[in-house]
Amino acid sequence: MPAYAAPVDDMMFVLRDLLDAPGVLAPLGGEEVPLSLMAEVLGEAGRFCEKVAQPINRSGDEEGCVLENGVVRTPAGFREAYAAFVDAGWPGLAHAPEHGGQGLPRVLQLLFDEMLSSANFSFGLFPGLTRGAIEAIERHADDGLKHLYLPPMVEGRWMGAMALTEAQAGTDLGLLRSKAEPLEDGGYAITGSKIFISAGEHDLAENIIHLVLARLPDAPPGVKGISLFLVPKVLPGEGGGLGPRNALSAGSIEHKMGLKASPTCVMNYDGAKGWLLGAPHQGLRAMFTMMNAERLFVGVQGLGIAEAAYQGASAYARDRLQGRAPGAGGGGPQSILVHPDVRKMLLTVRAFAESGRALAAWTALQMEQAARHPDPAARARAEGMVALLTPVIKAAFSDLGFEAAVQAQQVLGGHGYVREWGMEQLVRDARIAQIYEGTNGVQAMDLVGRKLAQEDGALPRAFFALIRDSLAPDSEFAIPVLRALDRLEAATAGLLDRAAADPAETGAAATDYLRFFALVALGWMLARMAAVPGAPESKLVLSRFFNARVLPQAVALELALQAGATPLMAMDEGAF
Amino acid sequence: MPAYAAPVDDMMFVLRDLLDAPGVLAPLGGEEVPLSLMAEVLGEAGRFCEKVAQPINRSGDEEGCVLENGVVRTPAGFREAYAAFVDAGWPGLAHAPEHGGQGLPRVLQLLFDEMLSSANFSFGLFPGLTRGAIEAIERHADDGLKHLYLPPMVEGRWMGAMALTEAQAGTDLGLLRSKAEPLEDGGYAITGSKIFISAGEHDLAENIIHLVLARLPDAPPGVKGISLFLVPKVLPGEGGGLGPRNALSAGSIEHKMGLKASPTCVMNYDGAKGWLLGAPHQGLRAMFTMMNAERLFVGVQGLGIAEAAYQGASAYARDRLQGRAPGAGGGGPQSILVHPDVRKMLLTVRAFAESGRALAAWTALQMEQAARHPDPAARARAEGMVALLTPVIKAAFSDLGFEAAVQAQQVLGGHGYVREWGMEQLVRDARIAQIYEGTNGVQAMDLVGRKLAQEDGALPRAFFALIRDSLAPDSEFAIPVLRALDRLEAATAGLLDRAAADPAETGAAATDYLRFFALVALGWMLARMAAVPGAPESKLVLSRFFNARVLPQAVALELALQAGATPLMAMDEGAF
């Protein structure tokens, strides 16, 4: 496995030169975070990823997790690495100071997430889930629960897990059967079995706080009868300590394609004590506030994979003396970078990594504005951007991250298929991001079926206007992007019309539309980066490459989605 | 893992209704093979795959191969399955009767290869390699060697392996260092180390015949100084028995992403006794006759993966009650086939599997004509078709097979990521086909840099004319294909012009061009199948689906390849 070097310089280019992060954050109040502090935090985070997380990535994959007598053992070194993570204060990086966090901007957390996902995808998922649980508790719990649970979770001493899926209820949460019976003390007894619970049980922390979807006795059927409960593995004791063990346990852990150092558990709740979060029957909404942040995180996992894949493949290509330039005569062997096709693979991966990083950071700044901008209209506008971009980033980044890993693996030839080289692990780990937190098909339906249609198309209208406003129309970098944007805008309008007539049209167009949208958004960021005064030459090259060799895919996606639902629905169900 | 059912009916549709295989084979001489015999052979082959090969597929993946004291142990059940394979006479299916084969048409072997690749990718590779070795010996060995080696190899008692790659010489075989010293008895002492040798050592057969590339003492440097040697693991003894062990051994086996039940060996030749095959310094040419058949086989491996992936995913989709039709109100859950996006994934996989099967079978019939047609012009024409289609089938089918496995895995959601369900193994196994036998980038260079340019573009001209001749120009199925063909033809001419001016243009366009070419060829087969009188309704649906939702990719590929080499070559080598 080639060494991982955190791309702190490129991250600082994004924060400083592209997005002016301090300028965006200044009007939001709170303590000022100068660029020098951002660079310091990212540098320190990068060192953690390089020196602590990455060295146990491959061994963690080989060893995997083990369930014995109800206890999940993580691979060698994971406990120590997590302890170092907690000691350094990383769990609380962007959480509120009132709960013990450092209150730093969310964009730094996001960039740290990218680095962790590059260095050790499985390791990075643990704190990612805990952050999601913290956000749900912050938003939906009463003060008593907050006071009890948030400080140890922000500290990292306690961790979190999300328990949604049941065997008969994957995407369709309306089919959930887990039950919550009210107890006399105001709590609930939770009973049911959940599957695919990442980090539902493990040995990194003394307690794991489960957020569990279940039905109250008087619940209406379907998704309108689901409530969210906080269910700790160990009940809190006196004075912030630990009390008795709660009635929940891991029944088994999955054997998976990748993500092997993160246990994916079947969790059994046998009358476990829990507390309602938010209003009765409003669990799905409460869960979604948590899932939006998680979806952005999953997209960033794909981004982290792409960066690691690029670093591994470009290092190999530079060192591999196996080529001769096209048309070159004699002389010794040259590096395989002389092959245009090798360059095409590397540039494809890198164009995504750099534009994806910029787009994700931009979205994180929008989240910050949505949460804290003094102007309600600015808050609402930013919230709309985040709502629109969340499914795009989750689905497109996880798809592109997987494709990046596959392309980078190809650069290594046979070595790419051999475990010791580490590239194939990136492919196996990346694959889960396309599936969990709502499959990418579900994300596409969220984009096309909900986000596009909201307020008569206000969200895409605002986003498209923003793109136009931020690009110089006569820039060589912008012209192809603006042309694609015109077509995307027309496709958006056409799709909304067709979907009104036949709801199958939404589903038939969704995945192609989402990729089309993502290509425009990524091209936008590349064009903006190329236009930054003094930008590195490579930014200009990447924008030109993307516009010439990647963006044309938009034309095919547009043609395909215009063909509509009929070609898909024509096959008899019995003929599949 | 869902049960595999050999698609014998669809294979017979291809042989009988689409291609009229008996009619094509009749003028070639030899014994007539009626359709009833073809159906019987395929039915029996299908049962072997369903009942013997498939049941040890997942266990073989979990267990893998083990190297102990120089001996490679295959997973449990592989020895018994291979013994059954030999007992049934399968190794000799399409080999010449004079060496003990049954002399059945190569197209039956190809369809059997598809089934074996669906049922057990790793198992299928063993006999695939042996067939390649047999072909090289048939073409290049003298009668003495043929007499000694071919009967036990055709019987399956002895097997074969190909030893090309060295650590410093992957794609660039000119860098090979292995040496061959002449001995007094006319043999050679072979010394060197080879990597990535599939089935170089194992316990399925009593002997393994290695075909090894090495340099004679007077060899010129580079690819013009490579010779091919036959190097048996065990030297033949008296009367067809076994003699002493030869000086070759497996130094290690690779730990891989997939293909785990097939050992990938580092092979050490320590003055091993060998015999020259073909002329001195002409080893590369001799190796290529073997590699062309192997490349077709590797493409068919991708096809087999796609069929297995389709079967697994469609069975899951039919049974998974998790959906509600778009716009549907209440009622119980429906199968996820109500989702247009699920259908899109399944139809994409199936359209490739059925069109790929037809195109591969057509190519196998061309091979038969190239080998045995009484008219030399017909032989040359068929040989040209095979030369043109070989890199297309190897690269596009292995790419599309991998993509099919990924899409089918996605249909299963979280279950797709879990090993027990078997879909993720298809992804891991499929991945190697894009890499071995010449990476797909190398195939694309072969197509664009050699095959297109031969005889001033005669090969694509003949193939494009054949497509036009075989489609009714006003058929709804043909119209989009013919339109894409027009553009492919224009792109071909444009590319040859540009490549003459700048050799980097070839490499810059190669992979996009190959996929473009493959889309047209697959669309051609779908259109032909849809036009067969009495074709199943599903053939019409698949052709319409492909034309509407897949073929548009050709437009993007054309735009991308027209952008040429400049956007790829602009990045400084030092900036990667």
Short mmCIF file of C-alpha atoms in Angstrom, two decimals, chain B residues 153-420:
data_model
loop_
_atom_site.label_atom_id
_atom_site.label_comp_id
_atom_site.label_asym_id
_atom_site.label_seq_id
_atom_site.Cartn_x
_atom_site.Cartn_y
_atom_site.Cartn_z
CA MET B 153 -3.94 -32.98 -22.49
CA VAL B 154 -7.03 -33.45 -24.67
CA GLU B 155 -8.11 -36.21 -22.32
CA GLY B 156 -7.69 -33.72 -19.46
CA ARG B 157 -5.29 -35.97 -17.55
CA TRP B 158 -2.54 -33.42 -18.14
CA MET B 159 -3.27 -29.71 -18.01
CA GLY B 160 -1.65 -26.52 -19.29
CA ALA B 161 -0.38 -23.13 -18.14
CA MET B 162 1.00 -20.06 -19.88
CA ALA B 163 4.08 -18.36 -18.46
CA LEU B 164 4.65 -14.92 -19.97
CA THR B 165 4.85 -12.19 -17.37
CA GLU B 166 7.93 -11.33 -15.34
CA ALA B 167 8.09 -8.85 -12.51
CA GLN B 168 9.78 -6.21 -14.64
CA ALA B 169 7.89 -7.15 -17.81
CA GLY B 170 4.11 -6.97 -17.76
CA THR B 171 2.55 -5.49 -20.86
CA ASP B 172 5.98 -4.79 -22.31
CA LEU B 173 7.19 -8.33 -23.05
CA GLY B 174 10.30 -6.94 -24.69
CA LEU B 175 11.76 -6.62 -21.19
CA LEU B 176 11.67 -10.39 -20.53
CA ARG B 177 14.86 -11.89 -19.06
CA SER B 178 14.20 -15.64 -18.70
CA LYS B 179 16.87 -17.65 -20.48
CA ALA B 180 16.92 -20.84 -22.54
CA GLU B 181 20.28 -22.63 -22.92
CA PRO B 182 20.51 -25.29 -25.65
CA LEU B 183 21.27 -28.80 -24.41
CA GLU B 184 23.04 -31.46 -26.36
CA ASP B 185 19.93 -33.57 -26.90
CA GLY B 186 18.10 -30.80 -28.76
CA GLY B 187 16.25 -29.62 -25.66
CA TYR B 188 16.82 -26.46 -23.62
CA ALA B 189 17.46 -25.58 -20.00
CA ILE B 190 15.00 -22.85 -18.99
CA THR B 191 15.91 -20.48 -16.16
CA GLY B 192 13.91 -17.57 -14.87
CA SER B 193 11.08 -16.42 -12.66
CA LYS B 194 7.56 -15.67 -13.84
CA ILE B 195 4.70 -13.98 -12.00
CA PHE B 196 0.92 -14.10 -12.34
CA ILE B 197 0.91 -17.65 -13.70
CA SER B 198 -2.65 -18.90 -13.40
CA ALA B 199 -2.82 -22.60 -12.54
CA GLY B 200 0.96 -22.84 -12.75
CA GLU B 201 0.84 -25.38 -9.95
CA HIS B 202 -2.12 -27.30 -8.49
CA ASP B 203 -3.44 -30.71 -7.58
CA LEU B 204 -6.12 -31.28 -10.22
CA ALA B 205 -3.92 -33.18 -12.65
CA GLU B 206 -0.85 -35.38 -12.57
CA ASN B 207 1.05 -33.10 -14.94
CA ILE B 208 1.01 -29.44 -15.99
CA ILE B 209 2.50 -28.41 -19.31
CA HIS B 210 3.94 -24.91 -19.12
CA LEU B 211 4.39 -22.79 -22.21
CA VAL B 212 7.20 -20.44 -21.29
CA LEU B 213 8.58 -17.37 -23.05
CA ALA B 214 12.37 -17.09 -22.76
CA ARG B 215 15.43 -15.84 -24.65
CA LEU B 216 17.93 -17.97 -26.51
CA PRO B 217 21.61 -17.05 -26.02
CA ASP B 218 21.84 -15.40 -29.43
CA ALA B 219 18.52 -13.58 -29.09
CA PRO B 220 18.23 -10.02 -30.34
CA PRO B 221 16.98 -7.59 -27.68
CA GLY B 222 13.33 -6.68 -27.26
CA VAL B 223 10.29 -8.55 -28.51
CA LYS B 224 12.13 -9.91 -31.52
CA GLY B 225 14.28 -12.11 -29.32
CA ILE B 226 11.67 -14.13 -27.51
CA SER B 227 11.07 -17.82 -28.07
CA LEU B 228 8.36 -20.16 -26.81
CA PHE B 229 9.16 -23.37 -24.95
CA LEU B 230 7.17 -26.34 -23.81
CA VAL B 231 8.21 -27.13 -20.24
CA PRO B 232 6.38 -29.97 -18.46
CA LYS B 233 6.12 -30.11 -14.70
CA VAL B 234 6.83 -33.85 -14.89
CA LEU B 235 8.91 -35.18 -17.74
CA PRO B 236 7.12 -37.82 -19.83
CA GLY B 237 8.26 -41.33 -19.06
CA GLU B 238 8.16 -44.50 -21.06
CA GLY B 239 4.93 -45.55 -22.76
CA GLY B 240 2.95 -42.39 -22.01
CA GLY B 241 3.60 -42.56 -18.27
CA LEU B 242 5.34 -40.09 -16.01
CA GLY B 243 9.08 -39.73 -15.62
CA PRO B 244 11.13 -37.60 -13.24
CA ARG B 245 9.99 -34.26 -11.91
CA ASN B 246 11.27 -31.26 -13.87
CA ALA B 247 13.13 -28.36 -12.24
CA LEU B 248 10.26 -25.94 -11.83
CA SER B 249 8.24 -24.99 -8.79
CA ALA B 250 5.75 -22.52 -7.42
CA GLY B 251 7.51 -20.01 -5.16
CA SER B 252 4.33 -18.45 -3.83
CA ILE B 253 0.71 -17.84 -4.69
CA GLU B 254 -0.96 -14.42 -4.72
CA HIS B 255 -3.61 -13.25 -2.27
CA LYS B 256 -6.19 -11.74 -4.52
CA MET B 257 -9.42 -9.78 -4.64
CA GLY B 258 -11.23 -12.75 -6.20
CA LEU B 259 -10.56 -15.75 -8.44
CA LYS B 260 -9.55 -17.33 -5.18
CA ALA B 261 -10.06 -20.94 -6.13
CA SER B 262 -7.59 -20.57 -8.98
CA PRO B 263 -3.97 -20.33 -7.85
CA THR B 264 -2.00 -17.42 -9.31
CA CYS B 265 1.60 -18.52 -8.98
CA VAL B 266 5.09 -17.14 -8.93
CA MET B 267 6.85 -19.86 -10.92
CA ASN B 268 10.56 -20.54 -10.72
CA TYR B 269 12.29 -22.39 -13.56
CA ASP B 270 15.72 -23.56 -12.41
CA GLY B 271 17.27 -25.02 -15.52
CA ALA B 272 14.03 -26.82 -16.28
CA LYS B 273 14.09 -29.04 -19.32
CA GLY B 274 12.08 -27.65 -22.23
CA TRP B 275 11.52 -27.91 -25.97
CA LEU B 276 11.27 -25.15 -28.52
CA LEU B 277 7.82 -24.52 -30.00
CA GLY B 278 7.89 -22.90 -33.40
CA ALA B 279 10.89 -21.04 -34.77
CA PRO B 280 13.60 -19.41 -32.63
CA HIS B 281 12.83 -15.78 -31.72
CA GLN B 282 9.26 -16.18 -33.03
CA GLY B 283 7.79 -16.91 -29.63
CA LEU B 284 5.60 -13.87 -29.45
CA ARG B 285 3.84 -14.79 -32.64
CA ALA B 286 3.35 -18.35 -31.43
CA MET B 287 2.04 -17.08 -28.13
CA PHE B 288 -0.43 -14.83 -29.85
CA THR B 289 -2.20 -17.64 -31.68
CA MET B 290 -2.90 -19.02 -28.25
CA MET B 291 -3.74 -15.67 -26.76
CA ASN B 292 -6.39 -14.84 -29.34
CA ALA B 293 -8.43 -17.86 -28.31
CA GLU B 294 -7.78 -17.01 -24.68
CA ARG B 295 -8.94 -13.44 -25.20
CA LEU B 296 -12.22 -14.59 -26.63
CA PHE B 297 -12.51 -16.91 -23.64
CA VAL B 298 -11.89 -14.04 -21.21
CA GLY B 299 -14.62 -12.01 -22.86
CA VAL B 300 -16.93 -14.96 -22.46
CA GLN B 301 -16.02 -15.08 -18.77
CA GLY B 302 -17.46 -11.57 -18.49
CA LEU B 303 -20.57 -12.76 -20.29
CA GLY B 304 -20.95 -15.67 -17.89
CA ILE B 305 -20.70 -13.31 -14.94
CA ALA B 306 -23.42 -11.11 -16.43
CA GLU B 307 -25.79 -14.07 -16.87
CA ALA B 308 -25.20 -15.26 -13.31
CA ALA B 309 -25.60 -11.71 -12.03
CA TYR B 310 -28.87 -11.32 -13.90
CA GLN B 311 -30.23 -14.56 -12.53
CA GLY B 312 -29.29 -13.67 -8.98
CA ALA B 313 -30.66 -10.14 -9.10
CA SER B 314 -33.88 -10.92 -10.96
CA ALA B 315 -34.69 -13.73 -8.55
CA TYR B 316 -34.14 -11.37 -5.64
CA ALA B 317 -36.21 -8.60 -7.23
CA ARG B 318 -39.14 -10.93 -7.90
CA ASP B 319 -39.16 -12.13 -4.29
CA ARG B 320 -38.42 -8.88 -2.49
CA LEU B 321 -41.70 -7.29 -1.45
CA GLN B 322 -40.50 -3.79 -0.69
CA GLY B 323 -42.02 -1.63 -3.32
CA ARG B 324 -45.03 0.37 -4.23
CA ALA B 325 -45.62 1.31 -7.82
CA PRO B 326 -45.02 5.01 -8.48
CA GLY B 327 -48.31 6.74 -7.81
CA ALA B 328 -49.88 3.64 -6.27
CA GLY B 329 -51.86 4.27 -3.14
CA GLY B 330 -52.46 1.66 -0.44
CA GLY B 331 -52.39 -2.10 -0.64
CA GLY B 332 -49.70 -4.53 0.42
CA PRO B 333 -46.08 -4.22 -0.62
CA GLN B 334 -45.24 -5.16 -4.19
CA SER B 335 -42.06 -6.63 -5.60
CA ILE B 336 -39.30 -4.11 -6.26
CA LEU B 337 -39.85 -4.73 -9.98
CA VAL B 338 -42.37 -1.89 -9.74
CA HIS B 339 -39.44 0.52 -9.47
CA PRO B 340 -38.34 1.75 -12.90
CA ASP B 341 -34.76 2.09 -11.68
CA VAL B 342 -34.61 -1.56 -10.58
CA ARG B 343 -35.88 -2.53 -14.02
CA LYS B 344 -33.27 -0.32 -15.63
CA MET B 345 -30.48 -2.13 -13.81
CA LEU B 346 -31.87 -5.57 -14.63
CA LEU B 347 -32.56 -4.77 -18.27
CA THR B 348 -29.08 -3.31 -18.71
CA VAL B 349 -27.53 -6.54 -17.46
CA ARG B 350 -29.83 -8.76 -19.47
CA ALA B 351 -29.47 -6.81 -22.69
CA PHE B 352 -25.72 -7.32 -22.47
CA ALA B 353 -25.98 -11.00 -21.54
CA GLU B 354 -28.27 -11.86 -24.46
CA SER B 355 -26.59 -9.70 -27.08
CA GLY B 356 -23.13 -10.67 -25.88
CA ARG B 357 -24.00 -14.34 -26.13
CA ALA B 358 -25.17 -13.87 -29.70
CA LEU B 359 -22.11 -11.86 -30.71
CA ALA B 360 -19.72 -14.34 -29.12
CA ALA B 361 -21.45 -17.27 -30.80
CA TRP B 362 -21.35 -15.46 -34.12
CA THR B 363 -17.62 -14.91 -33.63
CA ALA B 364 -17.06 -18.56 -32.78
CA LEU B 365 -18.74 -19.52 -36.05
CA GLN B 366 -16.44 -17.09 -37.82
CA MET B 367 -13.47 -18.83 -36.19
CA GLU B 368 -14.73 -22.13 -37.49
CA GLN B 369 -15.02 -20.68 -40.98
CA ALA B 370 -11.57 -19.12 -40.70
CA ALA B 371 -10.15 -22.53 -39.86
CA ARG B 372 -12.07 -24.81 -42.19
CA HIS B 373 -13.92 -23.05 -44.99
CA PRO B 374 -13.06 -24.60 -48.37
CA ASP B 375 -12.95 -21.16 -50.03
CA PRO B 376 -9.70 -19.31 -49.18
CA ALA B 377 -11.41 -15.93 -49.62
CA ALA B 378 -14.11 -16.93 -47.16
CA ARG B 379 -11.43 -18.11 -44.76
CA ALA B 380 -9.58 -14.81 -45.02
CA ARG B 381 -12.78 -12.82 -44.56
CA ALA B 382 -13.71 -14.77 -41.46
CA GLU B 383 -10.20 -14.49 -40.09
CA GLY B 384 -10.43 -10.73 -40.45
CA MET B 385 -13.70 -10.66 -38.53
CA VAL B 386 -12.17 -12.69 -35.72
CA ALA B 387 -9.09 -10.47 -35.60
CA LEU B 388 -11.28 -7.38 -35.41
CA LEU B 389 -13.73 -8.72 -32.85
CA THR B 390 -11.23 -10.41 -30.51
CA PRO B 391 -10.07 -7.27 -28.66
CA VAL B 392 -13.62 -5.91 -28.65
CA ILE B 393 -15.02 -9.04 -27.05
CA LYS B 394 -12.16 -9.38 -24.57
CA ALA B 395 -12.31 -5.80 -23.36
CA ALA B 396 -15.94 -4.78 -23.74
CA PHE B 397 -17.35 -8.05 -22.44
CA SER B 398 -15.09 -8.09 -19.41
CA ASP B 399 -15.90 -4.43 -18.69
CA LEU B 400 -19.62 -4.94 -19.22
CA GLY B 401 -19.51 -8.17 -17.21
CA PHE B 402 -17.98 -6.32 -14.28
CA GLU B 403 -20.47 -3.47 -14.61
CA ALA B 404 -23.28 -6.01 -14.81
CA ALA B 405 -22.15 -7.65 -11.60
CA VAL B 406 -22.02 -4.25 -9.86
CA GLN B 407 -25.49 -3.30 -11.08
CA ALA B 408 -26.95 -6.65 -10.14
CA GLN B 409 -25.35 -6.39 -6.71
CA GLN B 410 -27.03 -3.00 -6.31
CA VAL B 411 -30.46 -4.57 -6.88
CA LEU B 412 -29.96 -6.55 -3.67
CA GLY B 413 -29.27 -3.47 -1.55
CA GLY B 414 -27.42 -4.35 1.65
CA HIS B 415 -27.67 -8.05 0.88
CA GLY B 416 -25.58 -7.47 -2.20
CA TYR B 417 -22.67 -6.54 0.05
CA VAL B 418 -22.94 -9.66 2.22
CA ARG B 419 -20.85 -12.65 1.20
CA GLU B 420 -23.50 -15.30 1.83
#
